[in-house]
Tab-separated table of C-alpha atoms in Angstrom:
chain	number	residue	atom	x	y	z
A	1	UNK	CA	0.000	0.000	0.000
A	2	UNK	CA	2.020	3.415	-1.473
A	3	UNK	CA	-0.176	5.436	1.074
A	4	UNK	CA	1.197	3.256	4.080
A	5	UNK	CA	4.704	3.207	2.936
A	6	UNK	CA	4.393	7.786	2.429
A	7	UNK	CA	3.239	7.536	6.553
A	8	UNK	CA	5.979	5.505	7.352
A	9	UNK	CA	8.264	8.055	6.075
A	10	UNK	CA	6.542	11.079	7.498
A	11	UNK	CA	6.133	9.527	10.910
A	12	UNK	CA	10.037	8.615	10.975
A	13	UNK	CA	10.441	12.299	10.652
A	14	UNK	CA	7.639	13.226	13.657
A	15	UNK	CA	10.615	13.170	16.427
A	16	UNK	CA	11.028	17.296	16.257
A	17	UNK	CA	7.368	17.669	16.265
A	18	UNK	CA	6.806	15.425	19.984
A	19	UNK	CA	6.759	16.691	23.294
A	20	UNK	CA	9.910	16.656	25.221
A	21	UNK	CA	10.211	16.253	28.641
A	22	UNK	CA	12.949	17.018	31.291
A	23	UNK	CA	15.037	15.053	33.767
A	24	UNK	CA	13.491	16.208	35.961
A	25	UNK	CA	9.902	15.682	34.913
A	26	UNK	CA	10.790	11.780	34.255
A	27	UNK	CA	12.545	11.523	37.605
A	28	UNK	CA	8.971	13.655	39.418
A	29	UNK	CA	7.121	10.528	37.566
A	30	UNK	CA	9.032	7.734	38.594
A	31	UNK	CA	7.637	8.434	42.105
A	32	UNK	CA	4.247	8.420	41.375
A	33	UNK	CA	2.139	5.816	41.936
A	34	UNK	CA	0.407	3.502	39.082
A	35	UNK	CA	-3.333	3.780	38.428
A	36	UNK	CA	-3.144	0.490	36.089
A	37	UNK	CA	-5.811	-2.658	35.966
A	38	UNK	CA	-4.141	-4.504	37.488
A	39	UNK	CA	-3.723	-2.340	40.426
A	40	UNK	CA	-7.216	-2.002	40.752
A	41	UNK	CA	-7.922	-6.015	39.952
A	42	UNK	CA	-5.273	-6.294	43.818
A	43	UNK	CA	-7.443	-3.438	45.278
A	44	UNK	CA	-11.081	-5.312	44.376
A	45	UNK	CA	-9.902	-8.393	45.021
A	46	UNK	CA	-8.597	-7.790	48.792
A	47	UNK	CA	-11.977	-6.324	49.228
A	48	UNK	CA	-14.353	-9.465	47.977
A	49	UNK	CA	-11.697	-11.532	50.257
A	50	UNK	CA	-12.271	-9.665	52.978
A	51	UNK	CA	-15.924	-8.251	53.346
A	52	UNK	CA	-17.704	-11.511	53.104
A	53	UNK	CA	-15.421	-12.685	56.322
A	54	UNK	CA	-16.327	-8.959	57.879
A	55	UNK	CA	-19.841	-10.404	58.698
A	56	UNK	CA	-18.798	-13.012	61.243
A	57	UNK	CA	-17.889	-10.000	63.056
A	58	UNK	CA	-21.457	-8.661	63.030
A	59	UNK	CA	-22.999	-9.730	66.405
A	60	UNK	CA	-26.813	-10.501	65.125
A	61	UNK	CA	-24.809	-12.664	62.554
A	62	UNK	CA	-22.859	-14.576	65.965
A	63	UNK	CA	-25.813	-14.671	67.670
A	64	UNK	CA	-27.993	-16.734	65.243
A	65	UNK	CA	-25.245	-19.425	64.679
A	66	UNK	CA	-26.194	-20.362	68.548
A	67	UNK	CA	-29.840	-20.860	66.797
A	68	UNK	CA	-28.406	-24.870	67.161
A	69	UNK	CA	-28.395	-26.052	70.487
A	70	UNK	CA	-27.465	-29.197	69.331
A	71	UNK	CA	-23.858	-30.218	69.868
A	72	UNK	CA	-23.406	-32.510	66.099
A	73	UNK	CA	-24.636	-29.362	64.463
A	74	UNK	CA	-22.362	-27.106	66.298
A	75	UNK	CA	-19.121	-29.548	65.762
A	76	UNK	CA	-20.511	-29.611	62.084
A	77	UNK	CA	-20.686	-25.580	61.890
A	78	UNK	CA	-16.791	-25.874	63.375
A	79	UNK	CA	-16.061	-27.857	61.045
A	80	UNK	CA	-17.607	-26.191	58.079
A	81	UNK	CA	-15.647	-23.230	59.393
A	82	UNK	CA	-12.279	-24.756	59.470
A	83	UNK	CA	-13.199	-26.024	55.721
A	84	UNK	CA	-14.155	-22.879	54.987
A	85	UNK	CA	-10.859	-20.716	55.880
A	86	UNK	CA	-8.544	-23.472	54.476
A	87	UNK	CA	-10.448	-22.961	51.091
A	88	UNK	CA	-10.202	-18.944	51.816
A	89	UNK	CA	-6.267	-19.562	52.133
A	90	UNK	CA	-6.339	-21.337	49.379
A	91	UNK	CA	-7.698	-18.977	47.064
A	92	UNK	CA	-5.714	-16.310	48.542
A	93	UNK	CA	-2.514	-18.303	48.216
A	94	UNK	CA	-3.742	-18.847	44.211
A	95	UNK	CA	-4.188	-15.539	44.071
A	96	UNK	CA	-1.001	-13.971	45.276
A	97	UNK	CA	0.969	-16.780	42.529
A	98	UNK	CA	-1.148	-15.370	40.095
A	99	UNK	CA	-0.661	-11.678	40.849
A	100	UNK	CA	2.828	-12.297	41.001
A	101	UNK	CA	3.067	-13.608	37.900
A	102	UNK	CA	1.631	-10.888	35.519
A	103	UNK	CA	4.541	-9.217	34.302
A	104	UNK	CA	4.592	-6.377	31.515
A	105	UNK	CA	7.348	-7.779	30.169
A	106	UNK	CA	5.444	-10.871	28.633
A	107	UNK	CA	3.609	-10.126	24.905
A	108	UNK	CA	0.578	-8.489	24.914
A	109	UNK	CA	-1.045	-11.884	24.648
A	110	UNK	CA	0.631	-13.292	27.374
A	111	UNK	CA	-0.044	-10.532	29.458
A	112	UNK	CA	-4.088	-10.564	28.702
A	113	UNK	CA	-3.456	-14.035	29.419
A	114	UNK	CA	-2.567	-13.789	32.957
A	115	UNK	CA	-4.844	-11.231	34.153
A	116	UNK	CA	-7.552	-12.980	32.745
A	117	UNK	CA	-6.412	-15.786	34.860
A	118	UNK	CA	-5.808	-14.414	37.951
A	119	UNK	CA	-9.489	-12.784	37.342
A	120	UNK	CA	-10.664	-16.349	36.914
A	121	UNK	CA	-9.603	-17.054	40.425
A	122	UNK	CA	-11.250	-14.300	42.144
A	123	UNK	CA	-14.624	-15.313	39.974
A	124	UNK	CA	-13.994	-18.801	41.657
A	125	UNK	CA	-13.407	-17.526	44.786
A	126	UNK	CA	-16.436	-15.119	44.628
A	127	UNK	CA	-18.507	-18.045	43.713
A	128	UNK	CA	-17.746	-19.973	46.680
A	129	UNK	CA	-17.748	-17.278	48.773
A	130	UNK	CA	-21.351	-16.170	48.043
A	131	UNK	CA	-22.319	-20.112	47.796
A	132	UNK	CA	-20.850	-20.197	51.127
A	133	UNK	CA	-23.183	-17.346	52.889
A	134	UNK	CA	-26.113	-19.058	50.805
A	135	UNK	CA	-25.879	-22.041	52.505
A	136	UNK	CA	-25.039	-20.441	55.954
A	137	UNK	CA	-28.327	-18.250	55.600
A	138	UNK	CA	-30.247	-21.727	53.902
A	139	UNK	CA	-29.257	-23.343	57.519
A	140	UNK	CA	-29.823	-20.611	59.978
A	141	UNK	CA	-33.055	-20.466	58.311
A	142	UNK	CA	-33.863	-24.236	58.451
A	143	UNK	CA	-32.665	-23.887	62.054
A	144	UNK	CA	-35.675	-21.432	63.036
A	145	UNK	CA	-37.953	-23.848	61.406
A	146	UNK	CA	-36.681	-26.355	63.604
A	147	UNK	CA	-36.180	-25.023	66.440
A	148	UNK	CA	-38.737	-24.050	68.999
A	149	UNK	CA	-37.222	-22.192	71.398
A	150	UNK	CA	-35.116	-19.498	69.204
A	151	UNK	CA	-36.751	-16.692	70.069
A	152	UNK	CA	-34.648	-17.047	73.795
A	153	UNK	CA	-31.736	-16.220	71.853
A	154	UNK	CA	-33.318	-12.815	70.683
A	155	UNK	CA	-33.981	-12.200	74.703
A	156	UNK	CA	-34.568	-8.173	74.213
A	157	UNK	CA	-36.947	-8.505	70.670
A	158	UNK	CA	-39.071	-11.471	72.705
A	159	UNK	CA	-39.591	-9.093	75.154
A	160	UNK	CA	-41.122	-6.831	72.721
A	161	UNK	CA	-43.097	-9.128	70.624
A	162	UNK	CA	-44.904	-11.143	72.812
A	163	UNK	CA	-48.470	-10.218	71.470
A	164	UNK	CA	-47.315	-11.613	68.244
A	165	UNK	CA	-47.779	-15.167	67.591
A	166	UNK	CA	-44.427	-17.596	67.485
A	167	UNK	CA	-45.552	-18.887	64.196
A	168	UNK	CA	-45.906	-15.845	62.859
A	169	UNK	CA	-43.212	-14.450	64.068
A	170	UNK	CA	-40.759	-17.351	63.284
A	171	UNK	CA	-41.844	-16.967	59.240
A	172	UNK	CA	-41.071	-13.346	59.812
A	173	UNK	CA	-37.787	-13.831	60.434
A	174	UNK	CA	-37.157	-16.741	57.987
A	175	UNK	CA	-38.864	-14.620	55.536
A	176	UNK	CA	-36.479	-11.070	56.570
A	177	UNK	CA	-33.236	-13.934	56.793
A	178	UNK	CA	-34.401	-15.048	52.835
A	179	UNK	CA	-34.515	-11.221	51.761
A	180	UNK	CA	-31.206	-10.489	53.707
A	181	UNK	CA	-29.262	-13.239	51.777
A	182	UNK	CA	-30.472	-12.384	48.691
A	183	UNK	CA	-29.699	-8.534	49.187
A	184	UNK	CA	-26.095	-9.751	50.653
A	185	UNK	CA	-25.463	-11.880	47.371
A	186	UNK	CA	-26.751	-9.673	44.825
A	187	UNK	CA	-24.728	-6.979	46.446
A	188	UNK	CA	-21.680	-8.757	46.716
A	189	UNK	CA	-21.524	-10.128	43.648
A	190	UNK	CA	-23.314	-7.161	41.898
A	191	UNK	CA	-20.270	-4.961	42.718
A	192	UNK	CA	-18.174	-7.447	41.979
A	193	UNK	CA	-19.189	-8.477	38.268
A	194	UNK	CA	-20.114	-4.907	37.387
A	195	UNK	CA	-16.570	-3.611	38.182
A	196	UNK	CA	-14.571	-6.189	36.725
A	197	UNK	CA	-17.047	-5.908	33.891
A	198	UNK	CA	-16.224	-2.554	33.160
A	199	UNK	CA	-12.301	-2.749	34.177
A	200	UNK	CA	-11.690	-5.520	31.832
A	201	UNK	CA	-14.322	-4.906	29.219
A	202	UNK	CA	-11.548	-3.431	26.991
A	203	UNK	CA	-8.718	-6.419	27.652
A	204	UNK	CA	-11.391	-8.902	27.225
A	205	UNK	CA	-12.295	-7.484	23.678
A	206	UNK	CA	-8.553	-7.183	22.979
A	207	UNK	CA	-7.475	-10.872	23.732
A	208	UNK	CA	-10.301	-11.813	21.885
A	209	UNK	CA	-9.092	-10.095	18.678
A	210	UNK	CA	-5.567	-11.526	19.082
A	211	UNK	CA	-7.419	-15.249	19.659
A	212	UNK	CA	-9.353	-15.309	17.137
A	213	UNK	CA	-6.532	-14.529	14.715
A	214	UNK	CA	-5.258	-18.258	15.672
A	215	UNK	CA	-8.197	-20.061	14.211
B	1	UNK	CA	22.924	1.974	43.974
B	2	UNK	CA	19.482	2.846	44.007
B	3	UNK	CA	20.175	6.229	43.254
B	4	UNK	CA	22.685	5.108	40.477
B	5	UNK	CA	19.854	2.398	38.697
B	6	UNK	CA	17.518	5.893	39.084
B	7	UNK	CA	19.729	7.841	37.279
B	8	UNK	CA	20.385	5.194	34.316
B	9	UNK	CA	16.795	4.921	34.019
B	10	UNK	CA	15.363	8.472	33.729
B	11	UNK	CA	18.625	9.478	31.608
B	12	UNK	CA	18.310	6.303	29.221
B	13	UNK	CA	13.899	7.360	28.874
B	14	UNK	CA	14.920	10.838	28.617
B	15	UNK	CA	17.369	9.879	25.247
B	16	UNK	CA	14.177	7.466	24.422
B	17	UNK	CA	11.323	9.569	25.067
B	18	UNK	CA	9.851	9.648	21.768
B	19	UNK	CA	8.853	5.990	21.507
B	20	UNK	CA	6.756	6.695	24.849
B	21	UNK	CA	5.372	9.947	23.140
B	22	UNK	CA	4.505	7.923	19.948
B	23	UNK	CA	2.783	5.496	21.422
B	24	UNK	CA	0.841	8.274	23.586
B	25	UNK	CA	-0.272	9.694	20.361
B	26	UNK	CA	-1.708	6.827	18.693
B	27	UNK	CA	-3.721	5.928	21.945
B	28	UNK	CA	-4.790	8.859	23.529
B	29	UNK	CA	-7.456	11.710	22.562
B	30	UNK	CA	-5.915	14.561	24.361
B	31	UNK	CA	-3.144	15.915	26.002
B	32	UNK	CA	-4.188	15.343	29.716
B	33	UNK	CA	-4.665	11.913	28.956
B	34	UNK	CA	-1.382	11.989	26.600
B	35	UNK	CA	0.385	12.853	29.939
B	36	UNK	CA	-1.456	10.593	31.809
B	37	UNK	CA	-0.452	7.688	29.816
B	38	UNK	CA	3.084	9.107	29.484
B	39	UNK	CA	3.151	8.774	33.292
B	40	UNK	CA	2.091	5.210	33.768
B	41	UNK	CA	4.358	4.200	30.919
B	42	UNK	CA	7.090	5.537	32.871
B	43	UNK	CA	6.010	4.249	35.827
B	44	UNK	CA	5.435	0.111	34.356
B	45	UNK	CA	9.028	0.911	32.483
B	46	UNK	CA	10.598	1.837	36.139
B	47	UNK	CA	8.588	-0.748	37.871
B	48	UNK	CA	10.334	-3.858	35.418
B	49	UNK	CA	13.612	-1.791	35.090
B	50	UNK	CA	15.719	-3.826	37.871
B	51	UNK	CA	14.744	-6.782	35.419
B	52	UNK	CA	16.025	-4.625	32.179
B	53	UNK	CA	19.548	-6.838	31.927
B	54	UNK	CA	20.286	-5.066	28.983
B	55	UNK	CA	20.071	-8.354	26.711
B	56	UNK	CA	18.077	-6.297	24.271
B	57	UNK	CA	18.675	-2.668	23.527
B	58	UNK	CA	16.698	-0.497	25.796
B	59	UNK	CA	14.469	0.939	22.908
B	60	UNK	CA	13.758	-2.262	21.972
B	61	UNK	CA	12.165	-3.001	25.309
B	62	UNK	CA	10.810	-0.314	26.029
B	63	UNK	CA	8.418	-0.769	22.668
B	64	UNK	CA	6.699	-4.002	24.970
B	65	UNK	CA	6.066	-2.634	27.878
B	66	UNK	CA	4.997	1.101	26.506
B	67	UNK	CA	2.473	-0.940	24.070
B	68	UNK	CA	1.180	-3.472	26.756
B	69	UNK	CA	1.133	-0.731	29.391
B	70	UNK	CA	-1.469	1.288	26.600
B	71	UNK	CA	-2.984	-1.838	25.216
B	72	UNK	CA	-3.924	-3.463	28.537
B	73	UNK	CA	-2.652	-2.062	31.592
B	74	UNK	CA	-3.835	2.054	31.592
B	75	UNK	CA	-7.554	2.318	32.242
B	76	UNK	CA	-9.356	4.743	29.486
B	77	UNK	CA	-9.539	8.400	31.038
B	78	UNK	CA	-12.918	9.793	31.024
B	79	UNK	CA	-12.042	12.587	29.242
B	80	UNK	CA	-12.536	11.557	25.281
B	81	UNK	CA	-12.684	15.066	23.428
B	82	UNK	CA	-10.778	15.032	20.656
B	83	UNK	CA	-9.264	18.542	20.665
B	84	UNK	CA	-8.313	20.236	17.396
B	85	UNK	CA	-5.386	21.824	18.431
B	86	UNK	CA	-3.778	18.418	20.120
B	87	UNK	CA	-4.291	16.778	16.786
B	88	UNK	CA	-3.331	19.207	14.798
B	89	UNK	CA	-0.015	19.983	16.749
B	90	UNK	CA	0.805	15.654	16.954
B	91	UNK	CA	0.230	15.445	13.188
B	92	UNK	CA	1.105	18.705	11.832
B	93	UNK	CA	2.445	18.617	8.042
B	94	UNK	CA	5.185	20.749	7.409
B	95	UNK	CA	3.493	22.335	4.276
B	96	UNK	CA	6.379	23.050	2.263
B	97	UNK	CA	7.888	19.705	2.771
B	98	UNK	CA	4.781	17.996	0.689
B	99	UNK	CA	2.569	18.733	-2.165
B	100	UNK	CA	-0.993	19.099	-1.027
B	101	UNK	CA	-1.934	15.693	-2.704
B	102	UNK	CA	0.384	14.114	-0.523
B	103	UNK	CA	-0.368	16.375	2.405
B	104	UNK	CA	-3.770	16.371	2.737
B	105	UNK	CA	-3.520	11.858	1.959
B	106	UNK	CA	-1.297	12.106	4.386
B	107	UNK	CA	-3.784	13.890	7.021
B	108	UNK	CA	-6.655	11.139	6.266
B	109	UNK	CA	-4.008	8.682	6.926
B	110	UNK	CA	-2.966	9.706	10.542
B	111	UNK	CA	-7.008	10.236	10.563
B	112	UNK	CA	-7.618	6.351	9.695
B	113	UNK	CA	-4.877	4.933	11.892
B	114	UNK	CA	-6.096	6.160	14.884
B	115	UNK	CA	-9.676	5.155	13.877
B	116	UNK	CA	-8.188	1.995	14.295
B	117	UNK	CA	-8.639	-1.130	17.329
B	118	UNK	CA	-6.098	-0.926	20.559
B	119	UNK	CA	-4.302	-4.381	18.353
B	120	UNK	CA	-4.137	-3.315	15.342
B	121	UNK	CA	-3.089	0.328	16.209
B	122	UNK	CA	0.240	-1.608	17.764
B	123	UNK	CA	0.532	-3.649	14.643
B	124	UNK	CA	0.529	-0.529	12.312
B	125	UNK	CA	2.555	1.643	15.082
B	126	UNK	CA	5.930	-1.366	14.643
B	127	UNK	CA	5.136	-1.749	10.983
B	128	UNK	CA	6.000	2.459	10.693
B	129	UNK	CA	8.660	2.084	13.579
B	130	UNK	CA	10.543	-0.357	10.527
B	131	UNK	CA	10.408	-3.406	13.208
B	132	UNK	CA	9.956	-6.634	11.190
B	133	UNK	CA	7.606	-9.391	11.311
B	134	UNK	CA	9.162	-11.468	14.157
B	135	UNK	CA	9.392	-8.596	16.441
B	136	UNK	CA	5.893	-7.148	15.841
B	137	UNK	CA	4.811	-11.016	16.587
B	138	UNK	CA	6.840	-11.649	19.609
B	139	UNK	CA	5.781	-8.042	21.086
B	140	UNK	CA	2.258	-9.281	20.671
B	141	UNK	CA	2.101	-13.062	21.440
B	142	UNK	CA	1.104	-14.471	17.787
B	143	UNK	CA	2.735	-16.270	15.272
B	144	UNK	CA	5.061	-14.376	12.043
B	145	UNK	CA	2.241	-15.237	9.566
B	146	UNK	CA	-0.728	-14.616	11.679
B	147	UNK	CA	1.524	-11.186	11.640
B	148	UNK	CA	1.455	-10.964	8.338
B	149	UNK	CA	-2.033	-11.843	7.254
B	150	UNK	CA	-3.521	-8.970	10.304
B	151	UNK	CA	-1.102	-6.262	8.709
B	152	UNK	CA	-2.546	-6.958	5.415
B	153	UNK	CA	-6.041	-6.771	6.564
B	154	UNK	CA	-4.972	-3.741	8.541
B	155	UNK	CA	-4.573	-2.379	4.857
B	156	UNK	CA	-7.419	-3.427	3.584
B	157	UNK	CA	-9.195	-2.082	6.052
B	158	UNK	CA	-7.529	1.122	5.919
B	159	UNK	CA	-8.408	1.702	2.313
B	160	UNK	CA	-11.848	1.463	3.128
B	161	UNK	CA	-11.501	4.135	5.579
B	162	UNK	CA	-9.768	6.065	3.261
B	163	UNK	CA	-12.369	5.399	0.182
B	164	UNK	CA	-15.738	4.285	1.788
């Protein structure tokens, strides 16, 4: 193409037309800090790691574990716990490998590659962790169905609702539990899949481009 | 040491500073964001640097990370005005150095290219930095012909632009 080859020679003469920066402004930039993806996939991903584990710390979330007064449920709920960390530490172990291995040194491919991967992890890791309250909420829930005396371990609202009948009150609160998990998972992974949505909307449609030429 | 590896750095991107301005041009709209993008260039090139063992020549690196740092790593700014006066400064034709035929094909052309995807803006940005096919396909992660048969559709596709 003759009109490709004329830009090639016009752009090879471009260096007197750029910019040029001082010493000084390259050194200023050197210290600042990056604003890249992949900065921002670290920053999102400590946060889906850590918020879901945030609610243990909420006490009405505490209080209705003890909704079991059974001891095999409790050692199961330990259990489930200890399962459920080791799988957290797991992910976050994946995680950091991944991280770590993204390098801007690899081809663009290879580079697309990697986040994509170490995207894929946090996905998983989402998934489990919302899966994870889901079932917690499906049992606490179950557990108020089965158990008769709950309302002594909401001491201060019993007090307050003892016109109300226990039946209706216990579908009250399995009903409010229902809406609160569903609110806690859309939000969770709402946030999540609408940020990494737009963050890697652009490398997704890149990596495509440069797969598809493989076919 | 530090200090010494600092001043290596910003003295061998000072001496290269045009590749990084280059690639600003062909992927950003304005000059904030050409700034912006200069920055986080510099910042990804510094970042690698203690890994730079100077196997390659520096330029030659440099042309990976700049691209992959505009390709993949530096989130769009908001900001997408196209302002006259940026593009006209970036891509002014020295008047007397052309005929007008040539001048104003010339104009379209710089038009077209930047028209262009984030991949195959990199592809045509080697092709006019003279690189050859098995650097433009190891910069990018695809094979030499692969290469080949984009950078020919890249010209087909530019034509179009150029006579829709």
């Amino acid at each position: 193409m003759d009109e490709l080859e004329l830009l090639k020679k016009d752009w090879q003469k471009k260096n007197d037309q750029l910019p040029k920066l001082t010493y000084n402004e390259i050194h200023k930039m050197t210290w600042k800090k990056s604003s890249s993806i992949v900065k921002w996939i670290l920053i999102i991903s400590i946060l889906e790691i850590i918020l879901p584990n945030l609610l243990y710390l909420i006490p009405s979330f505490r209080k209705s574990m003890s909704i079991y007064d059974n001891t095999i449920v409790d050692q199961c709920f330990v259990a489930m716990t200890v399962i459920y960390y080791l799988v957290v530490f797991y992910f976050v172990f994946l995680f950091y490998k991944r991280y770590k291995e993204i390098s801007v040194l690899d081809s663009a491919k290879g580079l697309m590659r990697k986040i994509i991967r170490t995207r894929r992890t946090v996905k998983y890791y989402v998934i489990f962790s919302l899966s994870t309250i889901l079932i917690f909420i499906g049992l606490v829930i179950i557990g108020i169905y089965l158990n008769d005396s709950f309302m002594d371990n909401f001491s201060e609202m019993a007090a307050n609702t003892k016109d109300v009948s226990p039946e209706k009150l216990k579908t009250t609160l399995m009903v409010s539990m229902a809406i609160m998990g569903v609110v806690m998972i859309a939000f969770f992974g709402g946030v999540y899949f609408l940020l990494y949505g737009l963050l890697l909307r652009k490398l997704k449609r890149n990596y495509k481009e440069l797969k598809r030429l493989e076919v | 040491m530090n200090k010494e590896l600092e001043h290596q750095f910003v003295t061998e991107l000072e001496n290269n500073q045009n590749i990084v301005h280059k690639v600003c041009t062909l992927y950003t709209h304005d000059r904030d964001s050409h700034k912006d993008l200069f920055q986080e260039i510099t910042i990804q090139l510094w970042k690698a640097y203690p890994k730079f063992r100077g196997e390659s020549k520096f330029s030659t690196w440099m042309y990976r990370v700049a691209l992959n740092t505009a390709i993949t790593l530096y989130r769009k700014s908001k900001r997408r005005v196209q302002t006259q006066d940026y593009e006209s400064v970036i891509f002014k034709i020295k008047a007397d150095e052309y005929d007008s035929t040539e001048e104003e094909q010339l104009k379209l052309m710089y038009k077209a290219v930047k028209q262009l995807g984030d991949i195959d803006k990199a592809l045509v940005f080697l092709y006019l930095e003279d690189k050859d096919y098995r650097e433009i396909s190891e910069t990018l992660g695809i094979s030499e012909v692969n290469a080949r048969v984009k950078m020919n559709r890249i010209k087909t596709k530019l034509r179009t632009i150029l006579n829709p």
